[in-house]
Amino acid sequence: MMTIQFQKKSVLIFLLILLLMVDAFASGSNEQGYIQIASQSDDKKAVMKAHALVLKQLDKVTQTFTNEANERKSQLLQLYNIQKEVIESSQPYIWETDSQFHNRKEDEFAELTSRFNDEYISIIHDLSSNYDNKIDTLLGQLKTTTLQLEKPTSIQIVGQEALEFKPYLRNDRIWPIAVTFSDTLIPATTITALIDFSGIERTEQTIRTAIVEFDAYVTEDSLRAKIEYHIVPNYQAESSGPLEPQFLVVMDALSILDASGRSLYSRTLKTPMLMHTFRVDEKNSILFNDNEKAPATKHYTYTDFDGNNQEVLSSQNPILLVPPSEKISSDYEQSRLSAVNPKTLFPANSKQTVFRIANGAEPESLDPALIMGVPEHRIIEALFEGLVGIDPVTANAIPGVAESWKPNKDGTQYTFKLRKNAVWSDGTPITANDVVYSWLRLLDPATAGPYAWFPCMFLAGATEFNAGEAGPEAVGIRALDNYTFQMDLIGPLPYAVDALTHYSFAIVPKHAIEKFGSAWTDPANFVGNGPFVLSERVAQTSLTATKNPKYWDADAVKLDKVIFYSSDNDTTNCSMYLNGEIDWATYVPFDQLNAAQMRDDFQLAPQLATYYYVFQTEKAPINNPLVRKALSYAVDREALVEGVTKAGQIPAWGIVPPMTGYPGLEFPFDSMGEAIKIAQRMLAQAGYPNGVGFPTVSILYNTNEGHKQIAEFIQQEWRNNLGIRVRLENQEWQTYLSNRNEGNFQVARAGWVGDYQDPNTFLDMFITGAGMNGGKYSNEIYDILINEAARMPAGEDRFGVLSTNEDIMINEDQAIMPLYYYVTINMIDTNKWGGWHNNTMDYHPIKNIYPR
């Protein structure tokens, strides 16, 4: 049943929402006294009446506010139109070209509109402040007069009867609320669907068309049904006689779920099915069941949102979940029966702990050798474990498959001791030979792993093997025995062990890969060694992992199941979290940050990560360093983080966030006014004074509302400050990644989260030919210095070399345009879930999460 939750939000937003509700009614001191007494009463009808009175008082406050706001807005519009006419009638200056005159007028219009909007917002703010106390009081009363009614109990259906109803009392009215129907293919069970009509208008005759989703419960077998339906007017009612129902409830789709939410069966109806019809008794304002009056063979139609006529089946048809024109085979019925067989479900009294995550885009792959994104990372760390694991507090390396390790004297060689109780999920022992196989598989040119360059930055001989210049024997890794693994580094890398937390160093099952080939990551074939194993994957929807009983540390794992939902719509993900449909939202959209920051479950922390734009240095006109510098200087990063991202991000000029011993690059100008002048001068030197002759360039970003808003900001900055035109191009995650890494773009959005806590993790991906270097940046000195730093011991000198490298790439070549340093933005209730900690890497191993 749908419920409404009230909490204090922006008064302006709240009032604007209330404007969409009902007509205003008067309220007085007698009403206020009744509300106060009734809110403390046990009489449900009295509480409902008080609730209605509070809504009336809110209506009155809303109407008063609206009248004042509209009056002030009208006055502002008059002033705006006068000034707009002045701009429209202005003439060009003697020295202006037609293009300059046109751009100046556009800028003046933009400034006028901005000033008008700011003034209007100020007016609304001032007006709303006069209503704060009143609104707070009414919101409190609204909350105390909202009944928490229990759901109706199931009604057992006898025989083939398809529908039955019982009344439900809400807001002093009787509604037909419990809709019960039986599915003949699920024996001895009853599905009870709860319909909440609280969202309709005050006048029943104007019930609006709406899509409502709700959960239903099936007795005894602990199954659930997710039903999608419409409430629609019956347009035949007026012309077809008094017995026609006025409104129809039609079912569009139904899914059968198990107790933990796993989809067992789903079907979308090509022809919607009539679930219920009802009429309005205008005299008593009561809705009542009208099915008995409707002809049994009647077929109804309704108009959908696109204006098309849709046919619905009569309620007398059995619920077989296939159109009548399709022949139902015995195989089909058998497969459906097996899907809901109680033996395949968790027992009804089983209490499984399920953790649900809004994980972002659909994962590119589940093969650790073929992935390169954050959404994939969260899944892989649940399904696989490398030599080391991740400390949930510090994000540093802790023992994983390896129970210990030891470096040699100069730090160029490490020897790992593997656990003898570490096995694959099918019980096969994990050996040092599995580690050798896994790392060589990633480095093998035939694998074409997008992250193969990463181990090359660490392992001796890896670059030569990956480039096809040497065989696998050249790579400095070996199994000394079944439980002893050794690796040789290219130098005394101080961050080497922490870098092994990255999924490119994951251990994968040779025996499963050789048996199933590329299908080894399918749920039916999957073998892993992490705390969870893959149990189900629904493309573009979700991935489910269940606890791995053979994991060496299984006793420490407190979750029974983890569901990763695939959605790159931040607004949808946030709504799912607020509605209690997920337990962890990994991002909050920009337009909801203010409200989210008021919540105790909002998690904000600095992150070792940078948001930047990468330039394709081989494509004109971006191949000109002066153009790239002009584009970078022309962007006001403070305005970006304060006006668009709004979550405390830090404006960035360099790619490496400041860290202990490494201050990072400083801005090479003192003000944006100075920066814009420099940018305009550089663009003119490149041959495009005031943007004249500059071709339209495109900005590539992966589909996401936040990335879109940032791209639009950059587009406006370059237009206002440089006079150039920009085209925005969004692509879904996998296509975007492929095109960005292959260099199929001019300017592309990018972000980098450090793989370990050292400046090198941000710099080594820009060496010539690196897999992540989609901008095709190449500088011989830069490559030499990166390799030199890799062979230096930790300390000030090494950081000095890395700082020089960053200066070359940014201040000399402007290979990329850094915009800001990230903060982590998550929504999770740490009073409900333990083991989740903020850290600079935003690493939160699922293994460590537990219910409090």
CSV table of N, CA and C in Angstrom, one decimal, residues 737-788:
chain,number,residue,atom,x,y,z
A,737,LEU,N,32.3,4.2,-22.9
A,737,LEU,CA,33.7,3.8,-22.5
A,737,LEU,C,34.5,3.3,-23.7
A,738,SER,N,33.8,2.6,-24.6
A,738,SER,CA,34.5,2.1,-25.8
A,738,SER,C,35.0,3.3,-26.7
A,739,ASN,N,34.2,4.2,-26.9
A,739,ASN,CA,34.5,5.4,-27.8
A,739,ASN,C,35.6,6.2,-27.1
A,740,ARG,N,35.5,6.4,-25.8
A,740,ARG,CA,36.4,7.3,-25.1
A,740,ARG,C,37.8,6.6,-25.1
A,741,ASN,N,37.9,5.3,-24.9
A,741,ASN,CA,39.2,4.7,-24.8
A,741,ASN,C,39.8,4.5,-26.2
A,742,GLU,N,39.0,4.5,-27.2
A,742,GLU,CA,39.5,4.4,-28.6
A,742,GLU,C,39.8,5.7,-29.2
A,743,GLY,N,39.4,6.8,-28.5
A,743,GLY,CA,39.7,8.1,-29.1
A,743,GLY,C,38.7,8.6,-30.1
A,744,ASN,N,37.5,8.1,-30.0
A,744,ASN,CA,36.4,8.5,-31.0
A,744,ASN,C,35.6,9.7,-30.4
A,745,PHE,N,36.3,10.8,-30.2
A,745,PHE,CA,35.6,12.0,-29.7
A,745,PHE,C,36.6,13.2,-29.9
A,746,GLN,N,36.1,14.4,-29.6
A,746,GLN,CA,36.9,15.6,-29.6
A,746,GLN,C,37.2,16.0,-28.1
A,747,VAL,N,36.1,16.1,-27.4
A,747,VAL,CA,36.3,16.4,-25.9
A,747,VAL,C,35.3,15.4,-25.2
A,748,ALA,N,35.8,14.8,-24.2
A,748,ALA,CA,35.0,13.8,-23.5
A,748,ALA,C,35.1,14.0,-22.0
A,749,ARG,N,33.9,13.8,-21.3
A,749,ARG,CA,33.9,13.8,-19.9
A,749,ARG,C,34.6,12.5,-19.4
A,750,ALA,N,35.3,12.7,-18.3
A,750,ALA,CA,36.1,11.6,-17.6
A,750,ALA,C,36.1,11.8,-16.1
A,751,GLY,N,36.4,10.8,-15.4
A,751,GLY,CA,36.6,10.9,-14.0
A,751,GLY,C,37.6,9.8,-13.6
A,752,TRP,N,38.4,10.1,-12.6
A,752,TRP,CA,39.3,9.0,-12.2
A,752,TRP,C,39.4,9.0,-10.7
A,753,VAL,N,39.1,7.8,-10.2
A,753,VAL,CA,39.2,7.5,-8.8
A,753,VAL,C,40.5,6.7,-8.6
A,754,GLY,N,41.3,7.2,-7.7
A,754,GLY,CA,42.7,6.6,-7.5
A,754,GLY,C,42.6,5.1,-7.1
A,755,ASP,N,43.4,4.3,-7.8
A,755,ASP,CA,43.4,2.9,-7.5
A,755,ASP,C,44.2,2.6,-6.2
A,756,TYR,N,45.0,3.5,-5.8
A,756,TYR,CA,45.8,3.4,-4.6
A,756,TYR,C,46.2,4.8,-4.2
A,757,GLN,N,46.6,5.0,-3.0
A,757,GLN,CA,46.8,6.4,-2.4
A,757,GLN,C,48.2,6.9,-2.7
A,758,ASP,N,48.4,7.3,-3.9
A,758,ASP,CA,49.7,7.8,-4.4
A,758,ASP,C,49.5,8.6,-5.7
A,759,PRO,N,50.2,9.7,-5.9
A,759,PRO,CA,50.0,10.5,-7.1
A,759,PRO,C,50.2,9.7,-8.4
A,760,ASN,N,51.0,8.7,-8.4
A,760,ASN,CA,51.2,7.9,-9.6
A,760,ASN,C,50.0,7.3,-10.2
A,761,THR,N,49.0,7.0,-9.4
A,761,THR,CA,47.7,6.4,-9.9
A,761,THR,C,47.0,7.4,-10.8
A,762,PHE,N,47.2,8.7,-10.7
A,762,PHE,CA,46.6,9.6,-11.6
A,762,PHE,C,47.4,10.0,-12.8
A,763,LEU,N,48.7,9.7,-12.8
A,763,LEU,CA,49.6,10.1,-13.8
A,763,LEU,C,50.1,9.0,-14.8
A,764,ASP,N,50.2,7.8,-14.3
A,764,ASP,CA,50.7,6.8,-15.2
A,764,ASP,C,49.8,6.4,-16.3
A,765,MET,N,48.5,6.7,-16.3
A,765,MET,CA,47.6,6.3,-17.3
A,765,MET,C,47.7,7.2,-18.6
A,766,PHE,N,48.5,8.3,-18.5
A,766,PHE,CA,48.7,9.2,-19.6
A,766,PHE,C,50.0,9.0,-20.4
A,767,ILE,N,50.7,7.9,-20.1
A,767,ILE,CA,51.9,7.6,-20.9
A,767,ILE,C,51.5,7.2,-22.3
A,768,THR,N,52.4,7.3,-23.2
A,768,THR,CA,52.1,7.0,-24.6
A,768,THR,C,51.6,5.6,-24.8
A,769,GLY,N,50.4,5.4,-25.4
A,769,GLY,CA,49.8,4.1,-25.7
A,769,GLY,C,49.1,3.4,-24.5
A,770,ALA,N,49.0,4.1,-23.4
A,770,ALA,CA,48.3,3.4,-22.2
A,770,ALA,C,46.8,3.2,-22.6
A,771,GLY,N,46.3,2.1,-22.0
A,771,GLY,CA,44.9,1.7,-22.4
A,771,GLY,C,43.9,2.8,-22.0
A,772,MET,N,44.1,3.6,-21.0
A,772,MET,CA,43.2,4.6,-20.6
A,772,MET,C,43.4,5.9,-21.3
A,773,ASN,N,44.5,6.0,-22.1
A,773,ASN,CA,44.9,7.3,-22.7
A,773,ASN,C,44.1,7.5,-24.0
A,774,GLY,N,42.8,7.6,-23.9
A,774,GLY,CA,42.0,7.8,-25.1
A,774,GLY,C,42.2,9.1,-25.8
A,775,GLY,N,42.8,10.1,-25.1
A,775,GLY,CA,43.1,11.4,-25.7
A,775,GLY,C,44.3,11.3,-26.6
A,776,LYS,N,45.0,10.2,-26.6
A,776,LYS,CA,46.2,10.0,-27.4
A,776,LYS,C,47.3,10.9,-27.1
A,777,TYR,N,47.4,11.3,-25.8
A,777,TYR,CA,48.5,12.2,-25.4
A,777,TYR,C,49.8,11.5,-25.4
A,778,SER,N,50.8,12.2,-25.9
A,778,SER,CA,52.2,11.6,-26.0
A,778,SER,C,53.2,12.7,-25.8
A,779,ASN,N,54.1,12.4,-24.8
A,779,ASN,CA,55.2,13.3,-24.5
A,779,ASN,C,56.4,12.5,-24.1
A,780,GLU,N,57.5,12.4,-24.8
A,780,GLU,CA,58.6,11.5,-24.5
A,780,GLU,C,59.2,11.8,-23.1
A,781,ILE,N,59.3,13.1,-22.8
A,781,ILE,CA,59.9,13.4,-21.5
A,781,ILE,C,58.9,12.9,-20.3
A,782,TYR,N,57.6,13.1,-20.6
A,782,TYR,CA,56.7,12.7,-19.6
A,782,TYR,C,56.8,11.2,-19.4
A,783,ASP,N,56.9,10.4,-20.4
A,783,ASP,CA,57.1,8.9,-20.3
A,783,ASP,C,58.3,8.5,-19.5
A,784,ILE,N,59.4,9.2,-19.8
A,784,ILE,CA,60.7,8.9,-19.2
A,784,ILE,C,60.6,9.2,-17.7
A,785,LEU,N,60.0,10.3,-17.3
A,785,LEU,CA,59.9,10.7,-15.9
A,785,LEU,C,59.0,9.7,-15.1
A,786,ILE,N,57.9,9.3,-15.7
A,786,ILE,CA,57.0,8.3,-15.1
A,786,ILE,C,57.8,7.0,-14.8
A,787,ASN,N,58.6,6.6,-15.7
A,787,ASN,CA,59.3,5.3,-15.5
A,787,ASN,C,60.4,5.6,-14.5
A,788,GLU,N,61.0,6.8,-14.5
A,788,GLU,CA,62.0,7.1,-13.5
A,788,GLU,C,61.5,7.1,-12.1
